[in-house]
PDB file of C-alpha atoms in Angstrom:
ATOM      1  CA  UNK A   1     -20.149  59.956 -11.140  1.00  0.00           C
ATOM      2  CA  UNK A   2     -22.680  62.685 -11.751  1.00  0.00           C
ATOM      3  CA  UNK A   3     -24.399  64.477  -9.811  1.00  0.00           C
ATOM      4  CA  UNK A   4     -27.420  67.680 -10.691  1.00  0.00           C
ATOM      5  CA  UNK A   5     -29.666  69.246  -8.519  1.00  0.00           C
ATOM      6  CA  UNK A   6     -32.238  72.056  -9.483  1.00  0.00           C
ATOM      7  CA  UNK A   7     -36.031  73.261  -8.067  1.00  0.00           C
ATOM      8  CA  UNK A   8     -38.764  75.785  -8.069  1.00  0.00           C
ATOM      9  CA  UNK A   9     -40.167  77.547  -4.742  1.00  0.00           C
ATOM     10  CA  UNK A  10     -43.962  77.440  -5.602  1.00  0.00           C
ATOM     11  CA  UNK A  11     -44.643  80.401  -6.855  1.00  0.00           C
ATOM     12  CA  UNK A  12     -41.236  81.611  -8.261  1.00  0.00           C
ATOM     13  CA  UNK A  13     -40.759  81.138 -11.794  1.00  0.00           C
ATOM     14  CA  UNK A  14     -37.799  79.135 -12.629  1.00  0.00           C
ATOM     15  CA  UNK A  15     -34.273  79.735 -11.207  1.00  0.00           C
ATOM     16  CA  UNK A  16     -31.390  77.324 -10.329  1.00  0.00           C
ATOM     17  CA  UNK A  17     -31.380  76.683  -6.627  1.00  0.00           C
ATOM     18  CA  UNK A  18     -28.683  74.753  -6.159  1.00  0.00           C
ATOM     19  CA  UNK A  19     -26.265  72.807  -9.373  1.00  0.00           C
ATOM     20  CA  UNK A  20     -24.039  70.282  -9.038  1.00  0.00           C
ATOM     21  CA  UNK A  21     -22.321  68.696 -11.359  1.00  0.00           C
ATOM     22  CA  UNK A  22     -19.103  65.657 -10.948  1.00  0.00           C
ATOM     23  CA  UNK A  23     -18.019  63.543 -13.142  1.00  0.00           C
ATOM     24  CA  UNK A  24     -16.036  60.100 -12.557  1.00  0.00           C
ATOM     25  CA  UNK A  25     -14.759  57.035 -13.901  1.00  0.00           C
ATOM     26  CA  UNK A  26     -14.504  58.791 -17.109  1.00  0.00           C
ATOM     27  CA  UNK A  27     -11.970  61.120 -18.881  1.00  0.00           C
ATOM     28  CA  UNK A  28     -12.583  64.265 -16.516  1.00  0.00           C
ATOM     29  CA  UNK A  29     -15.082  66.880 -17.126  1.00  0.00           C
ATOM     30  CA  UNK A  30     -19.059  67.295 -17.453  1.00  0.00           C
ATOM     31  CA  UNK A  31     -19.494  65.354 -20.777  1.00  0.00           C
ATOM     32  CA  UNK A  32     -16.733  62.686 -21.412  1.00  0.00           C
ATOM     33  CA  UNK A  33     -15.885  59.585 -22.995  1.00  0.00           C
ATOM     34  CA  UNK A  34     -15.924  56.497 -20.277  1.00  0.00           C
ATOM     35  CA  UNK A  35     -12.770  54.554 -19.056  1.00  0.00           C
ATOM     36  CA  UNK A  36     -12.833  51.290 -18.870  1.00  0.00           C
ATOM     37  CA  UNK A  37     -10.771  50.896 -15.825  1.00  0.00           C
ATOM     38  CA  UNK A  38     -12.301  49.110 -13.403  1.00  0.00           C
ATOM     39  CA  UNK A  39     -11.884  51.045  -9.871  1.00  0.00           C
ATOM     40  CA  UNK A  40     -11.159  49.307  -6.119  1.00  0.00           C
ATOM     41  CA  UNK A  41     -14.673  47.738  -5.446  1.00  0.00           C
ATOM     42  CA  UNK A  42     -16.227  48.836  -2.866  1.00  0.00           C
ATOM     43  CA  UNK A  43     -17.224  46.875   0.167  1.00  0.00           C
ATOM     44  CA  UNK A  44     -20.731  46.475   0.855  1.00  0.00           C
ATOM     45  CA  UNK A  45     -20.974  46.487   4.773  1.00  0.00           C
ATOM     46  CA  UNK A  46     -23.559  43.815   6.019  1.00  0.00           C
ATOM     47  CA  UNK A  47     -25.666  46.323   7.992  1.00  0.00           C
ATOM     48  CA  UNK A  48     -28.885  45.665  10.012  1.00  0.00           C
ATOM     49  CA  UNK A  49     -31.530  46.100   7.851  1.00  0.00           C
ATOM     50  CA  UNK A  50     -29.317  46.263   4.444  1.00  0.00           C
ATOM     51  CA  UNK A  51     -31.484  44.667   1.409  1.00  0.00           C
ATOM     52  CA  UNK A  52     -31.267  41.336  -0.582  1.00  0.00           C
ATOM     53  CA  UNK A  53     -29.567  42.168  -3.316  1.00  0.00           C
ATOM     54  CA  UNK A  54     -31.102  41.245  -6.059  1.00  0.00           C
ATOM     55  CA  UNK A  55     -28.482  40.863  -9.262  1.00  0.00           C
ATOM     56  CA  UNK A  56     -30.152  44.039 -11.155  1.00  0.00           C
ATOM     57  CA  UNK A  57     -28.310  46.229 -10.240  1.00  0.00           C
ATOM     58  CA  UNK A  58     -31.333  49.500 -10.967  1.00  0.00           C
ATOM     59  CA  UNK A  59     -33.215  47.839  -9.047  1.00  0.00           C
ATOM     60  CA  UNK A  60     -30.269  47.676  -5.562  1.00  0.00           C
ATOM     61  CA  UNK A  61     -29.042  51.249  -7.009  1.00  0.00           C
ATOM     62  CA  UNK A  62     -33.011  51.981  -5.622  1.00  0.00           C
ATOM     63  CA  UNK A  63     -32.899  49.742  -2.446  1.00  0.00           C
ATOM     64  CA  UNK A  64     -30.153  50.735  -1.513  1.00  0.00           C
ATOM     65  CA  UNK A  65     -30.581  54.562  -1.819  1.00  0.00           C
ATOM     66  CA  UNK A  66     -33.249  54.292   0.481  1.00  0.00           C
ATOM     67  CA  UNK A  67     -32.030  52.213   2.792  1.00  0.00           C
ATOM     68  CA  UNK A  68     -30.008  54.845   3.629  1.00  0.00           C
ATOM     69  CA  UNK A  69     -32.264  58.029   2.982  1.00  0.00           C
ATOM     70  CA  UNK A  70     -34.088  56.093   5.918  1.00  0.00           C
ATOM     71  CA  UNK A  71     -30.730  55.673   8.196  1.00  0.00           C
ATOM     72  CA  UNK A  72     -31.165  59.469   7.733  1.00  0.00           C
ATOM     73  CA  UNK A  73     -34.174  60.213   8.733  1.00  0.00           C
ATOM     74  CA  UNK A  74     -35.265  61.561   5.088  1.00  0.00           C
ATOM     75  CA  UNK A  75     -38.455  59.903   3.452  1.00  0.00           C
ATOM     76  CA  UNK A  76     -38.796  56.285   1.489  1.00  0.00           C
ATOM     77  CA  UNK A  77     -38.708  57.808  -1.413  1.00  0.00           C
ATOM     78  CA  UNK A  78     -41.606  56.002  -4.365  1.00  0.00           C
ATOM     79  CA  UNK A  79     -40.301  53.828  -7.192  1.00  0.00           C
ATOM     80  CA  UNK A  80     -41.610  55.525 -10.214  1.00  0.00           C
ATOM     81  CA  UNK A  81     -41.868  54.004 -13.822  1.00  0.00           C
ATOM     82  CA  UNK A  82     -42.161  56.820 -14.956  1.00  0.00           C
ATOM     83  CA  UNK A  83     -38.883  58.562 -13.469  1.00  0.00           C
ATOM     84  CA  UNK A  84     -37.145  55.514 -14.153  1.00  0.00           C
ATOM     85  CA  UNK A  85     -38.471  55.164 -17.812  1.00  0.00           C
ATOM     86  CA  UNK A  86     -35.701  58.137 -18.313  1.00  0.00           C
ATOM     87  CA  UNK A  87     -32.606  57.524 -16.300  1.00  0.00           C
ATOM     88  CA  UNK A  88     -33.028  54.141 -17.705  1.00  0.00           C
ATOM     89  CA  UNK A  89     -33.330  55.661 -21.466  1.00  0.00           C
ATOM     90  CA  UNK A  90     -29.983  57.799 -20.564  1.00  0.00           C
ATOM     91  CA  UNK A  91     -28.007  55.232 -18.931  1.00  0.00           C
ATOM     92  CA  UNK A  92     -28.448  53.264 -22.515  1.00  0.00           C
ATOM     93  CA  UNK A  93     -27.898  56.346 -24.454  1.00  0.00           C
ATOM     94  CA  UNK A  94     -24.663  56.811 -21.760  1.00  0.00           C
ATOM     95  CA  UNK A  95     -23.610  53.466 -23.110  1.00  0.00           C
ATOM     96  CA  UNK A  96     -24.717  53.711 -26.928  1.00  0.00           C
ATOM     97  CA  UNK A  97     -22.677  57.141 -27.526  1.00  0.00           C
ATOM     98  CA  UNK A  98     -19.800  55.703 -24.809  1.00  0.00           C
ATOM     99  CA  UNK A  99     -20.565  58.630 -22.515  1.00  0.00           C
ATOM    100  CA  UNK A 100     -20.471  60.587 -18.924  1.00  0.00           C
ATOM    101  CA  UNK A 101     -22.552  63.176 -19.671  1.00  0.00           C
ATOM    102  CA  UNK A 102     -25.675  64.633 -18.012  1.00  0.00           C
ATOM    103  CA  UNK A 103     -26.189  66.103 -21.778  1.00  0.00           C
ATOM    104  CA  UNK A 104     -27.607  64.691 -24.781  1.00  0.00           C
ATOM    105  CA  UNK A 105     -26.806  65.022 -28.336  1.00  0.00           C
ATOM    106  CA  UNK A 106     -30.047  64.997 -31.193  1.00  0.00           C
ATOM    107  CA  UNK A 107     -29.328  63.042 -33.623  1.00  0.00           C
ATOM    108  CA  UNK A 108     -27.003  60.707 -31.463  1.00  0.00           C
ATOM    109  CA  UNK A 109     -28.138  56.804 -30.453  1.00  0.00           C
ATOM    110  CA  UNK A 110     -30.904  56.677 -27.963  1.00  0.00           C
ATOM    111  CA  UNK A 111     -31.391  60.286 -27.280  1.00  0.00           C
ATOM    112  CA  UNK A 112     -34.669  60.879 -25.405  1.00  0.00           C
ATOM    113  CA  UNK A 113     -33.642  64.604 -24.079  1.00  0.00           C
ATOM    114  CA  UNK A 114     -30.526  67.266 -24.006  1.00  0.00           C
ATOM    115  CA  UNK A 115     -31.303  68.300 -19.482  1.00  0.00           C
ATOM    116  CA  UNK A 116     -32.932  66.607 -16.870  1.00  0.00           C
ATOM    117  CA  UNK A 117     -36.216  68.308 -18.096  1.00  0.00           C
ATOM    118  CA  UNK A 118     -36.936  67.407 -20.897  1.00  0.00           C
ATOM    119  CA  UNK A 119     -36.572  63.904 -20.450  1.00  0.00           C
ATOM    120  CA  UNK A 120     -38.850  63.691 -17.319  1.00  0.00           C
ATOM    121  CA  UNK A 121     -41.353  65.221 -19.599  1.00  0.00           C
ATOM    122  CA  UNK A 122     -40.705  62.993 -22.649  1.00  0.00           C
ATOM    123  CA  UNK A 123     -41.533  59.876 -19.915  1.00  0.00           C
ATOM    124  CA  UNK A 124     -44.771  61.564 -18.993  1.00  0.00           C
ATOM    125  CA  UNK A 125     -42.923  62.844 -15.827  1.00  0.00           C
ATOM    126  CA  UNK A 126     -44.085  66.544 -15.200  1.00  0.00           C
ATOM    127  CA  UNK A 127     -42.607  69.647 -13.386  1.00  0.00           C
ATOM    128  CA  UNK A 128     -45.953  71.908 -12.560  1.00  0.00           C
ATOM    129  CA  UNK A 129     -46.289  74.339  -9.613  1.00  0.00           C
ATOM    130  CA  UNK A 130     -42.934  72.646  -6.614  1.00  0.00           C
ATOM    131  CA  UNK A 131     -40.933  70.992  -8.331  1.00  0.00           C
ATOM    132  CA  UNK A 132     -37.269  69.875  -7.342  1.00  0.00           C
ATOM    133  CA  UNK A 133     -35.885  67.435  -9.504  1.00  0.00           C
ATOM    134  CA  UNK A 134     -31.477  65.529  -9.292  1.00  0.00           C
ATOM    135  CA  UNK A 135     -29.360  63.974 -10.945  1.00  0.00           C
ATOM    136  CA  UNK A 136     -26.754  61.291 -10.194  1.00  0.00           C
ATOM    137  CA  UNK A 137     -24.480  59.118 -12.592  1.00  0.00           C
ATOM    138  CA  UNK A 138     -22.009  56.457 -11.939  1.00  0.00           C
ATOM    139  CA  UNK A 139     -20.109  54.031 -14.388  1.00  0.00           C
ATOM    140  CA  UNK A 140     -17.430  52.350 -14.082  1.00  0.00           C
ATOM    141  CA  UNK A 141     -16.852  48.114 -14.711  1.00  0.00           C
ATOM    142  CA  UNK A 142     -18.876  47.109 -11.684  1.00  0.00           C
ATOM    143  CA  UNK A 143     -22.481  45.475 -12.477  1.00  0.00           C
ATOM    144  CA  UNK A 144     -23.368  45.582  -9.092  1.00  0.00           C
ATOM    145  CA  UNK A 145     -26.160  48.819  -7.731  1.00  0.00           C
ATOM    146  CA  UNK A 146     -25.444  48.686  -4.719  1.00  0.00           C
ATOM    147  CA  UNK A 147     -22.034  49.047  -5.411  1.00  0.00           C
ATOM    148  CA  UNK A 148     -22.788  52.365  -7.211  1.00  0.00           C
ATOM    149  CA  UNK A 149     -25.665  53.586  -5.281  1.00  0.00           C
ATOM    150  CA  UNK A 150     -22.876  52.922  -2.273  1.00  0.00           C
ATOM    151  CA  UNK A 151     -19.969  54.758  -4.369  1.00  0.00           C
ATOM    152  CA  UNK A 152     -22.027  57.812  -5.023  1.00  0.00           C
ATOM    153  CA  UNK A 153     -22.966  58.445  -1.158  1.00  0.00           C
ATOM    154  CA  UNK A 154     -19.143  58.260  -0.443  1.00  0.00           C
ATOM    155  CA  UNK A 155     -18.701  61.390  -3.656  1.00  0.00           C
ATOM    156  CA  UNK A 156     -19.620  64.412  -1.452  1.00  0.00           C
ATOM    157  CA  UNK A 157     -20.874  66.215  -4.096  1.00  0.00           C
ATOM    158  CA  UNK A 158     -23.302  63.493  -5.196  1.00  0.00           C
ATOM    159  CA  UNK A 159     -24.651  63.251  -1.724  1.00  0.00           C
ATOM    160  CA  UNK A 160     -26.037  66.378  -1.583  1.00  0.00           C
ATOM    161  CA  UNK A 161     -28.569  65.397  -4.523  1.00  0.00           C
ATOM    162  CA  UNK A 162     -29.081  62.117  -3.241  1.00  0.00           C
ATOM    163  CA  UNK A 163     -30.059  62.794   0.475  1.00  0.00           C
ATOM    164  CA  UNK A 164     -31.648  65.505  -0.335  1.00  0.00           C
ATOM    165  CA  UNK A 165     -34.581  65.907   1.493  1.00  0.00           C
ATOM    166  CA  UNK A 166     -37.149  67.149  -0.136  1.00  0.00           C
ATOM    167  CA  UNK A 167     -37.490  63.994  -3.244  1.00  0.00           C
ATOM    168  CA  UNK A 168     -40.787  62.336  -3.228  1.00  0.00           C
ATOM    169  CA  UNK A 169     -40.063  60.203  -6.545  1.00  0.00           C
ATOM    170  CA  UNK A 170     -36.774  58.456  -7.509  1.00  0.00           C
ATOM    171  CA  UNK A 171     -36.319  55.930 -10.655  1.00  0.00           C
ATOM    172  CA  UNK A 172     -33.174  54.329 -11.452  1.00  0.00           C
ATOM    173  CA  UNK A 173     -31.865  52.772 -14.797  1.00  0.00           C
ATOM    174  CA  UNK A 174     -28.650  50.611 -15.783  1.00  0.00           C
ATOM    175  CA  UNK A 175     -26.915  49.637 -19.523  1.00  0.00           C
ATOM    176  CA  UNK A 176     -24.133  46.994 -19.782  1.00  0.00           C
ATOM    177  CA  UNK A 177     -21.368  46.391 -22.153  1.00  0.00           C
ATOM    178  CA  UNK A 178     -18.303  45.742 -22.491  1.00  0.00           C
ATOM    179  CA  UNK A 179     -18.266  44.614 -19.021  1.00  0.00           C
ATOM    180  CA  UNK A 180     -18.534  48.948 -18.124  1.00  0.00           C
ATOM    181  CA  UNK A 181     -22.258  49.279 -16.011  1.00  0.00           C
ATOM    182  CA  UNK A 182     -23.809  52.445 -16.832  1.00  0.00           C
ATOM    183  CA  UNK A 183     -25.772  53.657 -13.663  1.00  0.00           C
ATOM    184  CA  UNK A 184     -28.666  56.043 -13.533  1.00  0.00           C
ATOM    185  CA  UNK A 185     -30.980  57.570 -10.878  1.00  0.00           C
ATOM    186  CA  UNK A 186     -33.434  61.207 -11.225  1.00  0.00           C
ATOM    187  CA  UNK A 187     -35.152  62.149  -8.224  1.00  0.00           C
ATOM    188  CA  UNK A 188     -37.643  64.792  -8.502  1.00  0.00           C
ATOM    189  CA  UNK A 189     -41.317  65.788  -7.022  1.00  0.00           C
ATOM    190  CA  UNK A 190     -44.022  67.991  -8.611  1.00  0.00           C
ATOM    191  CA  UNK A 191     -46.912  69.784  -7.752  1.00  0.00           C
ATOM    192  CA  UNK A 192     -45.688  70.021  -3.687  1.00  0.00           C
ATOM    193  CA  UNK A 193     -42.543  69.281  -1.899  1.00  0.00           C
ATOM    194  CA  UNK A 194     -41.621  65.714  -0.585  1.00  0.00           C
ATOM    195  CA  UNK A 195     -41.566  66.284   3.855  1.00  0.00           C
ATOM    196  CA  UNK A 196     -37.795  67.050   3.733  1.00  0.00           C
ATOM    197  CA  UNK A 197     -36.832  68.137   6.863  1.00  0.00           C
ATOM    198  CA  UNK A 198     -38.491  71.172   8.203  1.00  0.00           C
ATOM    199  CA  UNK A 199     -37.544  74.671   8.866  1.00  0.00           C
ATOM    200  CA  UNK A 200     -34.772  74.484  11.295  1.00  0.00           C
ATOM    201  CA  UNK A 201     -34.163  71.301  10.826  1.00  0.00           C
ATOM    202  CA  UNK A 202     -30.502  68.912   9.134  1.00  0.00           C
ATOM    203  CA  UNK A 203     -30.043  65.542   8.009  1.00  0.00           C
ATOM    204  CA  UNK A 204     -26.542  64.246   8.730  1.00  0.00           C
ATOM    205  CA  UNK A 205     -24.708  61.277   7.445  1.00  0.00           C
ATOM    206  CA  UNK A 206     -22.987  59.286   8.911  1.00  0.00           C
ATOM    207  CA  UNK A 207     -25.846  58.861  11.326  1.00  0.00           C
ATOM    208  CA  UNK A 208     -26.197  58.764  14.022  1.00  0.00           C
ATOM    209  CA  UNK A 209     -24.241  55.531  16.077  1.00  0.00           C
ATOM    210  CA  UNK A 210     -24.085  54.109  12.237  1.00  0.00           C
ATOM    211  CA  UNK A 211     -20.876  51.155  11.937  1.00  0.00           C
ATOM    212  CA  UNK A 212     -18.863  50.262   9.460  1.00  0.00           C
ATOM    213  CA  UNK A 213     -18.503  53.806   8.505  1.00  0.00           C
ATOM    214  CA  UNK A 214     -15.329  53.745   5.861  1.00  0.00           C
ATOM    215  CA  UNK A 215     -12.016  55.662   6.866  1.00  0.00           C
ATOM    216  CA  UNK A 216     -11.463  56.904   2.972  1.00  0.00           C
ATOM    217  CA  UNK A 217     -12.103  58.552   0.269  1.00  0.00           C
ATOM    218  CA  UNK A 218     -11.073  59.426  -2.963  1.00  0.00           C
ATOM    219  CA  UNK A 219     -11.031  62.940  -3.988  1.00  0.00           C
ATOM    220  CA  UNK A 220      -9.423  62.648  -7.358  1.00  0.00           C
ATOM    221  CA  UNK A 221     -12.351  60.924  -8.264  1.00  0.00           C
ATOM    222  CA  UNK A 222     -14.671  62.935  -8.213  1.00  0.00           C
ATOM    223  CA  UNK A 223     -14.601  66.066 -10.319  1.00  0.00           C
ATOM    224  CA  UNK A 224     -15.252  68.877  -9.239  1.00  0.00           C
ATOM    225  CA  UNK A 225     -12.094  67.621  -6.805  1.00  0.00           C
ATOM    226  CA  UNK A 226     -13.649  68.396  -3.358  1.00  0.00           C
ATOM    227  CA  UNK A 227     -10.355  67.998  -1.641  1.00  0.00           C
ATOM    228  CA  UNK A 228      -7.928  68.929  -5.298  1.00  0.00           C
ATOM    229  CA  UNK A 229      -4.631  69.065  -3.727  1.00  0.00           C
ATOM    230  CA  UNK A 230      -4.907  65.298  -2.271  1.00  0.00           C
ATOM    231  CA  UNK A 231      -6.380  62.299  -3.652  1.00  0.00           C
ATOM    232  CA  UNK A 232      -6.882  59.778  -0.522  1.00  0.00           C
ATOM    233  CA  UNK A 233      -8.414  62.016   2.806  1.00  0.00           C
ATOM    234  CA  UNK A 234     -11.267  61.213   5.833  1.00  0.00           C
ATOM    235  CA  UNK A 235     -14.513  59.578   4.671  1.00  0.00           C
ATOM    236  CA  UNK A 236     -17.506  63.159   4.425  1.00  0.00           C
ATOM    237  CA  UNK A 237     -19.327  63.855   7.284  1.00  0.00           C
ATOM    238  CA  UNK A 238     -22.502  66.006   6.213  1.00  0.00           C
ATOM    239  CA  UNK A 239     -25.694  67.759   7.087  1.00  0.00           C
ATOM    240  CA  UNK A 240     -28.529  68.251   4.864  1.00  0.00           C
ATOM    241  CA  UNK A 241     -31.504  70.629   5.355  1.00  0.00           C
ATOM    242  CA  UNK A 242     -34.561  70.760   2.619  1.00  0.00           C
ATOM    243  CA  UNK A 243     -33.461  72.327  -0.901  1.00  0.00           C
ATOM    244  CA  UNK A 244     -35.604  75.824  -0.487  1.00  0.00           C
ATOM    245  CA  UNK A 245     -33.008  76.652   4.025  1.00  0.00           C
ATOM    246  CA  UNK A 246     -30.027  77.789   4.870  1.00  0.00           C
ATOM    247  CA  UNK A 247     -27.442  76.311   6.007  1.00  0.00           C
ATOM    248  CA  UNK A 248     -25.016  78.080   8.110  1.00  0.00           C
ATOM    249  CA  UNK A 249     -21.466  77.209   9.803  1.00  0.00           C
ATOM    250  CA  UNK A 250     -20.107  78.467  12.991  1.00  0.00           C
ATOM    251  CA  UNK A 251     -18.485  75.025  13.626  1.00  0.00           C
ATOM    252  CA  UNK A 252     -18.133  71.694  12.159  1.00  0.00           C
ATOM    253  CA  UNK A 253     -15.746  69.195  14.021  1.00  0.00           C
ATOM    254  CA  UNK A 254     -14.972  65.548  13.938  1.00  0.00           C
ATOM    255  CA  UNK A 255     -12.008  63.534  16.202  1.00  0.00           C
ATOM    256  CA  UNK A 256     -11.861  60.658  18.040  1.00  0.00           C
ATOM    257  CA  UNK A 257     -13.117  58.999  21.079  1.00  0.00           C
ATOM    258  CA  UNK A 258     -10.812  61.595  23.656  1.00  0.00           C
ATOM    259  CA  UNK A 259      -8.696  62.257  20.469  1.00  0.00           C
ATOM    260  CA  UNK A 260      -7.774  65.778  19.822  1.00  0.00           C
ATOM    261  CA  UNK A 261      -9.620  67.352  16.608  1.00  0.00           C
ATOM    262  CA  UNK A 262      -9.052  66.543  12.818  1.00  0.00           C
ATOM    263  CA  UNK A 263      -7.878  68.519  10.856  1.00  0.00           C
ATOM    264  CA  UNK A 264     -10.717  68.996   8.097  1.00  0.00           C
ATOM    265  CA  UNK A 265     -11.661  70.896   4.560  1.00  0.00           C
ATOM    266  CA  UNK A 266     -15.082  72.043   5.032  1.00  0.00           C
ATOM    267  CA  UNK A 267     -17.932  73.076   1.974  1.00  0.00           C
ATOM    268  CA  UNK A 268     -20.601  75.201   1.808  1.00  0.00           C
ATOM    269  CA  UNK A 269     -21.747  77.622  -0.140  1.00  0.00           C
ATOM    270  CA  UNK A 270     -19.873  80.595   1.670  1.00  0.00           C
ATOM    271  CA  UNK A 271     -16.899  79.268   0.559  1.00  0.00           C
ATOM    272  CA  UNK A 272     -17.818  76.582  -1.599  1.00  0.00           C
ATOM    273  CA  UNK A 273     -20.103  77.590  -5.354  1.00  0.00           C
ATOM    274  CA  UNK A 274     -20.256  73.680  -5.269  1.00  0.00           C
ATOM    275  CA  UNK A 275     -22.012  73.152  -2.164  1.00  0.00           C
ATOM    276  CA  UNK A 276     -25.709  73.957  -1.889  1.00  0.00           C
ATOM    277  CA  UNK A 277     -26.255  76.609   0.088  1.00  0.00           C
ATOM    278  CA  UNK A 278     -28.622  73.917   2.371  1.00  0.00           C
ATOM    279  CA  UNK A 279     -25.563  71.512   2.854  1.00  0.00           C
ATOM    280  CA  UNK A 280     -22.269  71.572   4.232  1.00  0.00           C
ATOM    281  CA  UNK A 281     -20.156  68.630   5.062  1.00  0.00           C
ATOM    282  CA  UNK A 282     -16.420  68.524   6.893  1.00  0.00           C
ATOM    283  CA  UNK A 283     -13.278  66.484   4.796  1.00  0.00           C
ATOM    284  CA  UNK A 284     -10.650  64.754   7.504  1.00  0.00           C
ATOM    285  CA  UNK A 285      -7.614  65.649   5.407  1.00  0.00           C
ATOM    286  CA  UNK A 286      -6.424  62.508   6.644  1.00  0.00           C
ATOM    287  CA  UNK A 287      -7.753  58.086   6.499  1.00  0.00           C
ATOM    288  CA  UNK A 288      -9.797  57.864   9.626  1.00  0.00           C
ATOM    289  CA  UNK A 289      -8.848  55.230  11.913  1.00  0.00           C
ATOM    290  CA  UNK A 290     -10.841  51.842  11.602  1.00  0.00           C
ATOM    291  CA  UNK A 291     -12.998  50.643  14.025  1.00  0.00           C
ATOM    292  CA  UNK A 292     -12.022  53.642  16.183  1.00  0.00           C
ATOM    293  CA  UNK A 293     -15.579  55.781  17.414  1.00  0.00           C
ATOM    294  CA  UNK A 294     -15.509  58.983  15.912  1.00  0.00           C
ATOM    295  CA  UNK A 295     -17.295  62.300  17.854  1.00  0.00           C
ATOM    296  CA  UNK A 296     -18.684  64.929  16.120  1.00  0.00           C
ATOM    297  CA  UNK A 297     -19.969  67.543  16.443  1.00  0.00           C
ATOM    298  CA  UNK A 298     -22.196  71.076  14.360  1.00  0.00           C
ATOM    299  CA  UNK A 299     -22.882  73.853  14.712  1.00  0.00           C
ATOM    300  CA  UNK A 300     -24.576  76.932  12.923  1.00  0.00           C
ATOM    301  CA  UNK A 301     -27.597  78.038  11.576  1.00  0.00           C
ATOM    302  CA  UNK A 302     -30.412  76.259   9.263  1.00  0.00           C
ATOM    303  CA  UNK A 303     -33.193  79.549   8.061  1.00  0.00           C
ATOM    304  CA  UNK A 304     -31.467  81.528  10.839  1.00  0.00           C
ATOM    305  CA  UNK A 305     -32.496  79.778  13.661  1.00  0.00           C
ATOM    306  CA  UNK A 306     -30.145  78.091  15.367  1.00  0.00           C
ATOM    307  CA  UNK A 307     -28.702  74.305  15.860  1.00  0.00           C
ATOM    308  CA  UNK A 308     -26.103  72.119  17.500  1.00  0.00           C
ATOM    309  CA  UNK A 309     -25.875  68.548  16.883  1.00  0.00           C
ATOM    310  CA  UNK A 310     -23.111  66.162  19.020  1.00  0.00           C
ATOM    311  CA  UNK A 311     -23.113  62.485  17.838  1.00  0.00           C
ATOM    312  CA  UNK A 312     -20.826  59.899  16.576  1.00  0.00           C
ATOM    313  CA  UNK A 313     -19.874  56.722  14.605  1.00  0.00           C
ATOM    314  CA  UNK A 314     -17.754  53.895  14.758  1.00  0.00           C
ATOM    315  CA  UNK A 315     -15.910  53.108  11.417  1.00  0.00           C
ATOM    316  CA  UNK A 316     -14.671  50.178   9.966  1.00  0.00           C
TER     317      UNK A 316
END
């Protein structure tokens, strides 16, 4: 899996706001030869209001990402045909070249642009004024778009991109060869950001009262590895501000209902360069107990404004 997020604030020269890079399902690194090993299938929960599977990986991935975004109160992303052209072209490029990468090499089969902005421009989507764009990639021996989207949301550095509140548009593409599917989701807003969550606010995941939350995450499947000293850990818990916001953490804890705080690893920009300044997360260092209510507390600031949140979710 791969993820990247960049933005340009209004009236400023193009600057790097956040960069997320990750790779899984391949040989590691930003550019890798795809492995044909089939991962352990993710069980897709039958959550209330979940979309109906169509069998088209790009459509199902798009629908599942919007379903999860709306669960946490984020805006619905419009399906943009130009962005979809860029995403499909990049999935085709990876399939044709048997690689997992954000970068394309001119002269290779299926080349549509070296970088995501170039591919968006080639497809006719212009980044102007105040803009933000991002990309996540999953490659696995699974054809389900629900599977790819849920895997990407579970991988914390990818989740930071998918749950960026400022996006307005999205397009997805998928290409399959030898029972191996390359799924690409591209996101953007141009000529102004999406509605976002507003100054001093954050969205959080899992959502309040969400049920059937996974108990675990395999940290080694994501690179950079968010928990370098172990593989199977608890499911990540995160907060997400607008791309122009700064989130600082004072306390961020999770516990079983009636129990003590669980040991976690904190991801924040102050201590982890792969975490954007507009988000933060904790990863429990042990698998969460199944069929159990977990209580979360977050205190900190967003753009200097004090924020205090308490919510709960239930594992499956």
